[in-house]
CSV table of C-alpha atoms and ligand atoms in Angstrom, one decimal:
chain,number,residue,atom,x,y,z
A,21,MET,CA,-156.8,-22.5,77.8
A,22,SER,CA,-159.0,-24.7,80.1
A,23,SER,CA,-158.8,-28.4,80.4
A,24,GLU,CA,-161.5,-30.6,79.1
A,25,PHE,CA,-163.0,-31.1,82.6
A,26,ALA,CA,-163.0,-27.4,83.4
A,27,LEU,CA,-164.8,-26.7,80.1
A,28,ILE,CA,-167.4,-29.3,80.9
A,29,ASP,CA,-167.9,-27.9,84.4
A,30,ARG,CA,-168.1,-24.3,83.3
A,31,TYR,CA,-170.3,-24.6,80.3
A,32,PHE,CA,-172.1,-27.9,80.2
A,33,ARG,CA,-172.9,-28.8,83.8
A,34,ARG,CA,-176.2,-27.2,84.9
A,35,PRO,CA,-178.7,-28.1,87.7
A,36,THR,CA,-181.2,-30.8,86.7
A,37,LYS,CA,-184.8,-31.1,87.7
A,38,ARG,CA,-185.9,-34.7,87.3
A,39,THR,CA,-182.7,-36.7,87.2
A,40,VAL,CA,-181.2,-39.1,89.7
A,41,LEU,CA,-177.6,-38.5,88.7
A,42,GLY,CA,-176.5,-36.0,86.0
A,43,VAL,CA,-173.1,-34.9,84.6
A,44,GLY,CA,-170.0,-35.9,86.6
A,45,ASP,CA,-169.9,-39.7,86.9
A,46,ASP,CA,-169.3,-42.5,84.3
A,47,GLY,CA,-173.0,-42.6,83.5
A,48,ALA,CA,-176.2,-40.7,84.3
A,49,ILE,CA,-179.1,-42.2,86.1
A,50,VAL,CA,-182.8,-41.4,85.3
A,51,ARG,CA,-186.0,-42.8,86.6
A,52,PRO,CA,-188.8,-43.0,84.0
A,53,THR,CA,-192.3,-42.2,85.1
A,54,ALA,CA,-194.4,-45.3,85.9
A,55,GLY,CA,-196.7,-46.2,83.0
A,56,TYR,CA,-194.5,-44.5,80.4
A,57,GLU,CA,-192.0,-45.8,77.9
A,58,LEU,CA,-188.8,-44.1,76.8
A,59,VAL,CA,-188.4,-42.8,73.3
A,60,ILE,CA,-184.7,-42.4,72.3
A,61,SER,CA,-183.2,-40.6,69.3
A,62,THR,CA,-179.9,-39.1,68.2
A,63,ASP,CA,-179.0,-36.5,65.6
A,64,MET,CA,-175.7,-35.1,64.5
A,65,LEU,CA,-174.9,-31.7,63.1
A,66,VAL,CA,-171.7,-31.4,61.1
A,67,ALA,CA,-170.0,-28.2,60.0
A,68,GLY,CA,-170.4,-27.6,56.3
A,69,THR,CA,-173.1,-30.2,55.9
A,70,HIS,CA,-175.8,-29.1,58.4
A,71,PHE,CA,-174.6,-25.5,59.1
A,72,LEU,CA,-172.3,-23.0,57.7
A,73,PRO,CA,-169.0,-22.8,59.7
A,74,ASP,CA,-169.6,-19.1,60.4
A,75,THR,CA,-173.1,-19.6,61.9
A,76,ASP,CA,-173.7,-17.6,65.1
A,77,PRO,CA,-172.8,-20.0,67.9
A,78,GLU,CA,-175.8,-19.2,70.1
A,79,ASN,CA,-178.2,-20.0,67.2
A,80,LEU,CA,-176.2,-23.2,66.5
A,81,GLY,CA,-176.5,-24.2,70.2
A,82,TRP,CA,-180.2,-23.7,70.0
A,83,LYS,CA,-180.6,-25.6,66.8
A,84,THR,CA,-178.3,-28.5,67.9
A,85,LEU,CA,-180.8,-29.4,70.6
A,86,ALA,CA,-184.0,-28.2,68.8
A,87,VAL,CA,-183.6,-30.7,65.9
A,88,ASN,CA,-183.4,-33.5,68.5
A,89,VAL,CA,-186.4,-32.1,70.4
A,90,SER,CA,-188.3,-32.1,67.1
A,91,ASP,CA,-187.8,-35.9,66.8
A,92,MET,CA,-189.5,-36.3,70.2
A,93,ALA,CA,-192.3,-34.1,69.0
A,94,ALA,CA,-192.7,-36.3,65.9
A,95,MET,CA,-193.0,-39.3,68.2
A,96,GLY,CA,-195.6,-37.6,70.4
A,97,ALA,CA,-193.1,-37.7,73.3
A,98,GLN,CA,-192.4,-35.3,76.1
A,99,PRO,CA,-188.7,-34.6,75.9
A,100,ARG,CA,-186.9,-35.2,79.2
A,101,TRP,CA,-183.2,-35.9,79.0
A,102,ALA,CA,-180.4,-35.1,76.6
A,103,LEU,CA,-176.7,-35.9,76.2
A,104,LEU,CA,-174.3,-33.8,74.1
A,105,ALA,CA,-171.2,-35.0,72.4
A,106,VAL,CA,-169.0,-32.3,70.9
A,107,ALA,CA,-165.9,-32.3,68.8
A,108,LEU,CA,-164.1,-28.9,68.6
A,109,PRO,CA,-161.1,-28.0,66.6
A,110,THR,CA,-160.0,-25.5,69.3
A,111,ALA,CA,-161.3,-24.6,72.7
A,112,THR,CA,-162.3,-21.0,72.1
A,113,GLU,CA,-164.1,-20.2,75.3
A,114,SER,CA,-166.1,-17.2,74.0
A,115,TRP,CA,-167.5,-19.4,71.2
A,116,ILE,CA,-168.2,-22.4,73.5
A,117,SER,CA,-169.9,-20.1,76.0
A,118,ARG,CA,-172.3,-18.7,73.4
A,119,PHE,CA,-173.0,-22.1,72.0
A,120,ALA,CA,-173.9,-23.3,75.6
A,121,THR,CA,-176.1,-20.3,76.1
A,122,GLY,CA,-178.2,-21.2,73.0
A,123,PHE,CA,-178.2,-24.9,73.8
A,124,PHE,CA,-179.4,-24.4,77.4
A,125,ALA,CA,-182.0,-21.8,76.3
A,126,CYS,CA,-183.6,-24.6,74.3
A,127,ALA,CA,-183.2,-27.1,77.1
A,128,GLU,CA,-184.9,-24.7,79.5
A,129,GLN,CA,-187.8,-23.8,77.1
A,130,PHE,CA,-188.6,-27.5,76.7
A,131,ASP,CA,-187.8,-28.5,80.3
A,132,ILE,CA,-185.0,-30.9,79.4
A,133,ASP,CA,-182.2,-32.0,81.7
A,134,VAL,CA,-178.8,-32.2,80.1
A,135,ILE,CA,-177.3,-35.3,81.9
A,136,GLY,CA,-174.0,-36.0,80.1
A,137,GLY,CA,-172.0,-36.1,77.0
A,138,ASP,CA,-168.5,-36.2,75.6
A,139,THR,CA,-166.0,-33.4,74.8
A,140,THR,CA,-163.2,-34.1,72.4
A,141,ARG,CA,-160.9,-32.3,69.9
A,142,GLY,CA,-161.8,-32.8,66.2
A,143,PRO,CA,-163.6,-31.4,63.2
A,144,LEU,CA,-166.5,-29.2,64.4
A,145,ASN,CA,-169.5,-31.4,65.0
A,146,PHE,CA,-172.2,-31.9,67.6
A,147,CYS,CA,-174.2,-35.0,68.4
A,148,VAL,CA,-177.1,-35.0,70.8
A,149,THR,CA,-178.9,-38.1,72.2
A,150,ILE,CA,-182.3,-37.3,73.5
A,151,CYS,CA,-184.8,-39.3,75.5
A,152,GLY,CA,-188.4,-38.6,76.0
A,153,GLU,CA,-191.5,-40.2,77.6
A,154,VAL,CA,-194.8,-41.4,76.2
A,155,PRO,CA,-197.6,-43.2,77.9
A,156,LEU,CA,-197.3,-46.9,77.1
A,157,GLY,CA,-198.1,-47.6,73.5
A,158,GLN,CA,-199.1,-44.0,72.6
A,159,SER,CA,-196.1,-43.1,70.4
A,160,LEU,CA,-196.8,-41.7,67.0
A,161,LEU,CA,-195.1,-43.9,64.4
A,162,ARG,CA,-194.5,-43.5,60.7
A,163,SER,CA,-196.3,-46.7,60.0
A,164,GLY,CA,-199.9,-46.0,61.1
A,165,ALA,CA,-201.4,-44.1,58.2
A,166,ARG,CA,-204.5,-45.7,56.7
A,167,ARG,CA,-206.6,-45.3,53.6
A,168,GLY,CA,-209.0,-42.4,54.0
A,169,ASP,CA,-206.8,-40.6,56.6
A,170,GLU,CA,-206.3,-36.9,56.1
A,171,ILE,CA,-202.7,-35.5,55.8
A,172,TRP,CA,-201.9,-32.3,57.7
A,173,VAL,CA,-198.9,-30.1,58.1
A,174,SER,CA,-198.1,-27.5,60.8
A,175,GLY,CA,-196.9,-24.0,60.2
A,176,THR,CA,-195.5,-22.9,56.9
A,177,PRO,CA,-192.9,-25.3,55.4
A,178,GLY,CA,-190.2,-23.9,53.2
A,179,ARG,CA,-189.3,-20.9,55.3
A,180,ALA,CA,-186.0,-22.3,56.4
A,181,ALA,CA,-185.0,-23.3,52.9
A,182,LEU,CA,-186.0,-19.8,51.6
A,183,GLY,CA,-183.8,-18.3,54.4
A,184,LEU,CA,-180.9,-20.4,53.3
A,185,ALA,CA,-181.5,-19.5,49.6
A,186,HIS,CA,-181.2,-15.9,50.6
A,187,LEU,CA,-177.9,-16.4,52.4
A,188,GLN,CA,-176.7,-18.3,49.3
A,189,GLU,CA,-177.8,-15.4,47.2
A,190,ARG,CA,-180.1,-17.5,45.1
A,191,ILE,CA,-183.0,-15.2,46.0
A,192,VAL,CA,-183.4,-11.8,47.6
A,193,LEU,CA,-186.0,-11.6,50.4
A,194,ASP,CA,-187.3,-8.4,51.7
A,195,GLU,CA,-188.5,-7.7,55.3
A,196,PRO,CA,-190.6,-9.0,57.0
A,197,ALA,CA,-190.2,-12.3,55.1
A,198,LEU,CA,-186.4,-12.2,55.5
A,199,SER,CA,-186.4,-12.1,59.3
A,200,ASP,CA,-189.2,-14.7,59.4
A,201,CYS,CA,-187.3,-17.1,57.1
A,202,LEU,CA,-183.9,-16.6,58.9
A,203,THR,CA,-185.6,-17.2,62.2
A,204,ALA,CA,-187.0,-20.5,60.8
A,205,LEU,CA,-183.5,-21.5,59.6
A,206,HIS,CA,-181.5,-20.5,62.7
A,207,HIS,CA,-184.0,-20.8,65.6
A,208,PRO,CA,-186.6,-23.5,64.7
A,209,GLN,CA,-189.4,-24.2,67.1
A,210,PRO,CA,-189.9,-27.9,67.6
A,211,ARG,CA,-193.7,-28.7,67.7
A,212,VAL,CA,-193.7,-30.5,71.1
A,213,ALA,CA,-197.1,-29.2,72.2
A,214,LEU,CA,-198.6,-30.4,68.9
A,215,GLY,CA,-197.0,-33.8,69.1
A,216,LEU,CA,-198.3,-34.4,72.6
A,217,ALA,CA,-201.8,-33.2,71.7
A,218,LEU,CA,-201.8,-35.6,68.7
A,219,GLN,CA,-201.5,-38.7,71.0
A,220,GLY,CA,-204.7,-40.7,70.4
A,221,ILE,CA,-205.6,-38.5,67.4
A,222,ALA,CA,-202.9,-39.0,64.8
A,223,THR,CA,-202.3,-42.3,63.1
A,224,ALA,CA,-198.8,-41.4,61.9
A,225,ALA,CA,-196.4,-38.4,62.2
A,226,ILE,CA,-193.0,-37.3,61.1
A,227,ASP,CA,-191.0,-34.0,61.4
A,228,VAL,CA,-190.0,-32.2,58.2
A,229,SER,CA,-186.2,-32.2,58.3
A,230,ASP,CA,-185.4,-33.2,54.7
A,231,GLY,CA,-188.4,-31.8,52.8
A,232,LEU,CA,-192.2,-31.9,53.0
A,233,LEU,CA,-192.7,-34.5,50.2
A,234,ALA,CA,-189.6,-36.5,51.2
A,235,ASP,CA,-190.7,-36.8,54.8
A,236,LEU,CA,-194.4,-37.5,53.9
A,237,GLY,CA,-192.9,-40.2,51.5
A,238,HIS,CA,-191.4,-41.9,54.6
A,239,ILE,CA,-194.9,-42.1,56.2
A,240,LEU,CA,-196.3,-43.5,53.0
A,241,GLU,CA,-193.6,-46.2,52.6
A,242,ALA,CA,-193.7,-47.2,56.3
A,243,SER,CA,-197.5,-47.4,56.2
A,244,GLY,CA,-197.6,-49.1,52.8
A,245,VAL,CA,-200.0,-46.6,51.3
A,246,ALA,CA,-200.2,-43.8,48.6
A,247,ALA,CA,-201.5,-40.3,48.8
A,248,THR,CA,-202.9,-37.4,46.8
A,249,LEU,CA,-202.2,-33.8,47.8
A,250,LYS,CA,-204.1,-30.8,46.6
A,251,LEU,CA,-201.8,-27.8,47.3
A,252,ALA,CA,-202.2,-24.1,47.0
A,253,VAL,CA,-199.0,-23.9,44.8
A,254,PRO,CA,-198.8,-22.2,41.4
A,255,PRO,CA,-198.6,-24.4,38.3
A,256,ALA,CA,-195.3,-22.7,37.3
A,257,PRO,CA,-192.2,-23.8,39.2
A,258,THR,CA,-190.6,-21.1,41.4
A,259,LEU,CA,-187.9,-21.2,44.0
A,260,ALA,CA,-190.6,-20.5,46.7
A,261,ARG,CA,-192.7,-23.5,45.4
A,262,GLU,CA,-189.5,-25.7,45.4
A,263,CYS,CA,-188.7,-24.6,49.0
A,264,TYR,CA,-192.3,-25.4,50.1
A,265,LEU,CA,-192.4,-28.9,48.5
A,266,ALA,CA,-188.8,-30.1,49.1
A,267,GLY,CA,-187.0,-27.6,51.4
A,268,GLY,CA,-185.7,-29.2,54.5
A,269,ASP,CA,-184.9,-27.9,58.0
A,270,ASP,CA,-188.3,-26.6,59.0
A,271,TYR,CA,-189.1,-29.0,61.8
A,272,GLU,CA,-192.8,-28.7,61.2
A,273,LEU,CA,-194.9,-31.9,61.8
A,274,VAL,CA,-196.6,-33.8,59.0
A,275,PHE,CA,-199.3,-36.1,60.4
A,276,THR,CA,-202.3,-38.2,59.4
A,277,THR,CA,-205.6,-38.4,61.2
A,278,PRO,CA,-208.9,-40.3,60.4
A,279,ALA,CA,-211.1,-37.9,58.3
A,280,ILE,CA,-213.7,-38.0,61.0
A,281,ARG,CA,-211.4,-36.1,63.3
A,282,HIS,CA,-211.1,-33.1,60.9
A,283,ALA,CA,-212.9,-30.6,63.3
A,284,GLU,CA,-210.8,-31.8,66.2
A,285,VAL,CA,-207.6,-31.0,64.3
A,286,GLU,CA,-209.0,-27.6,63.4
A,287,ALA,CA,-209.9,-26.9,67.0
A,288,LEU,CA,-206.4,-28.0,68.0
A,289,ALA,CA,-204.9,-25.4,65.6
A,290,LYS,CA,-206.9,-22.7,67.5
A,291,THR,CA,-205.9,-24.0,70.9
A,292,LEU,CA,-202.2,-24.1,70.0
A,293,ALA,CA,-202.3,-20.9,67.9
A,294,LEU,CA,-200.5,-22.8,65.2
A,295,PRO,CA,-201.7,-23.1,61.6
A,296,LEU,CA,-202.6,-26.7,60.7
A,297,THR,CA,-203.3,-27.2,57.0
A,298,CYS,CA,-205.0,-30.2,55.5
A,299,LEU,CA,-202.9,-31.2,52.4
A,300,GLY,CA,-204.8,-34.2,51.1
A,301,SER,CA,-205.6,-37.8,51.9
A,302,ILE,CA,-204.2,-41.3,52.1
A,303,GLN,CA,-205.2,-43.8,49.4
A,304,ALA,CA,-204.7,-47.4,48.7
A,305,GLY,CA,-202.0,-47.8,46.0
A,306,THR,CA,-198.4,-48.4,45.3
A,307,PRO,CA,-196.7,-47.8,48.7
A,308,GLY,CA,-194.9,-44.4,48.6
A,309,GLN,CA,-196.7,-43.2,45.5
A,310,LEU,CA,-197.5,-39.5,45.8
A,311,THR,CA,-199.7,-37.5,43.4
A,312,VAL,CA,-199.5,-33.7,43.9
A,313,LEU,CA,-202.1,-31.4,42.3
A,314,ASP,CA,-201.5,-27.7,42.0
A,315,SER,CA,-203.9,-24.9,42.7
A,316,ALA,CA,-205.5,-25.4,39.2
A,317,GLY,CA,-206.0,-29.1,40.0
A,318,GLN,CA,-203.3,-30.2,37.6
A,319,PRO,CA,-200.8,-32.9,38.6
A,320,LEU,CA,-197.3,-31.5,39.2
A,321,GLU,CA,-194.2,-33.2,37.8
A,322,ILE,CA,-192.1,-33.8,41.0
A,323,THR,CA,-188.4,-33.9,40.2
A,324,ARG,CA,-187.1,-33.6,43.8
A,325,ARG,CA,-188.9,-34.5,47.0
A,326,GLY,CA,-186.2,-33.3,49.4
A,327,TYR,CA,-182.6,-33.5,50.7
A,328,ASP,CA,-180.7,-36.7,50.6
A,329,HIS,CA,-177.1,-36.8,51.9
A,330,PHE,CA,-176.2,-39.6,49.6
A,331,GLY,CA,-178.7,-39.0,46.8
B,1582,ADP,P1,-165.5,-40.6,80.7
B,1582,ADP,O1,-164.0,-40.4,80.6
B,1582,ADP,O2,-166.0,-41.5,81.7
B,1582,ADP,O3,-166.1,-40.7,79.3
B,1582,ADP,P2,-165.8,-37.8,80.5
B,1582,ADP,O4,-164.5,-37.2,81.1
B,1582,ADP,O5,-165.9,-37.9,79.0
B,1582,ADP,O6,-166.0,-39.1,81.2
B,1582,ADP,O7,-167.0,-36.9,81.1
B,1582,ADP,C1,-167.1,-36.6,82.4
B,1582,ADP,C2,-168.6,-36.2,82.7
B,1582,ADP,O8,-168.9,-35.1,82.0
B,1582,ADP,C3,-169.5,-37.3,82.3
B,1582,ADP,O9,-170.6,-37.3,83.2
B,1582,ADP,C4,-170.0,-36.9,80.9
B,1582,ADP,O10,-171.3,-37.4,80.6
B,1582,ADP,C5,-170.0,-35.4,81.1
B,1582,ADP,N1,-169.8,-34.6,79.8
B,1582,ADP,C6,-168.7,-34.6,79.0
B,1582,ADP,N2,-168.8,-33.8,78.0
B,1582,ADP,C7,-170.0,-33.2,78.2
B,1582,ADP,C8,-170.8,-32.2,77.4
B,1582,ADP,N3,-170.3,-31.6,76.3
B,1582,ADP,N4,-172.0,-31.9,77.8
B,1582,ADP,C9,-172.5,-32.4,79.0
B,1582,ADP,N5,-171.9,-33.3,79.7
B,1582,ADP,C10,-170.7,-33.7,79.3
B,1583,MG,MG1,-166.2,-39.4,77.7
């Protein structure tokens, strides 16, 4: 069995590209780009709460970083630096090695330097702190949505929740939907390119981690506005509809843009080869109020907007 320091050296210390001082000292040193500000966020993944304890370690490594990268995307930031704090019940090297492979695959794909962390014994959990850069004042906040803005979502929300429902035997998915939904669950693609492209276009943005309606609700509350959505969902409740409306873990972006920019957003979807769907619009009204119309134009009774750890 290796010491804590040997583990760090072997699995978590990799060359960096744009860091003054990385892993190995009491602190890391980074030099932000002139004219940019730093966006900082942290997210924890706990066994049993955020992932099943028998999850493939490589997928888990990817997802641990990807969910944090997604927060940078939602701010319109370019992710740059990350720190990884891990608690492990035992130091099983084959497991740690595979976790690190997935984690650094994500770091590489998004050009992120891993500059430090902490390694300790304890119940399995992972906490990443991530830092990104945005030109001064250009971050996408939750609070900027205005009356008349259009509401958009990237990709196809609900896939991760459907994948989870399959694993929990609440539904049986057939191929190719099964592989698609399991990929969404285990190997989410944070929408960094979209977030960056939305600088100067979007008035507000958030990533869908808890559920489409729940996360849109956060924009509405922070912006002090209401919204009406017209969705291509059936009038009758189905698990697929529930996953679309309230399933978490997709890491798609929900954002608002002035209606005048509709064509620009459509063009962006083509450039990025990423579906962007207009869901409805922002209205004046009770902050947070959300009216959802189904494909027949009838209002849906919403019982659950998404996942809440203490709800
Ligand atoms: P300290 O005792 O000063 O907290 P540590 O022994 O915890 O230092 O860490 C030594 C170095 O290794 C530090 O630079 C720390 O940031 C880094 N480090 C520790 N664990 C990890 C990890 N899991 N991933 C990346 N870097 C790590
Ligand atoms: Mg430490």
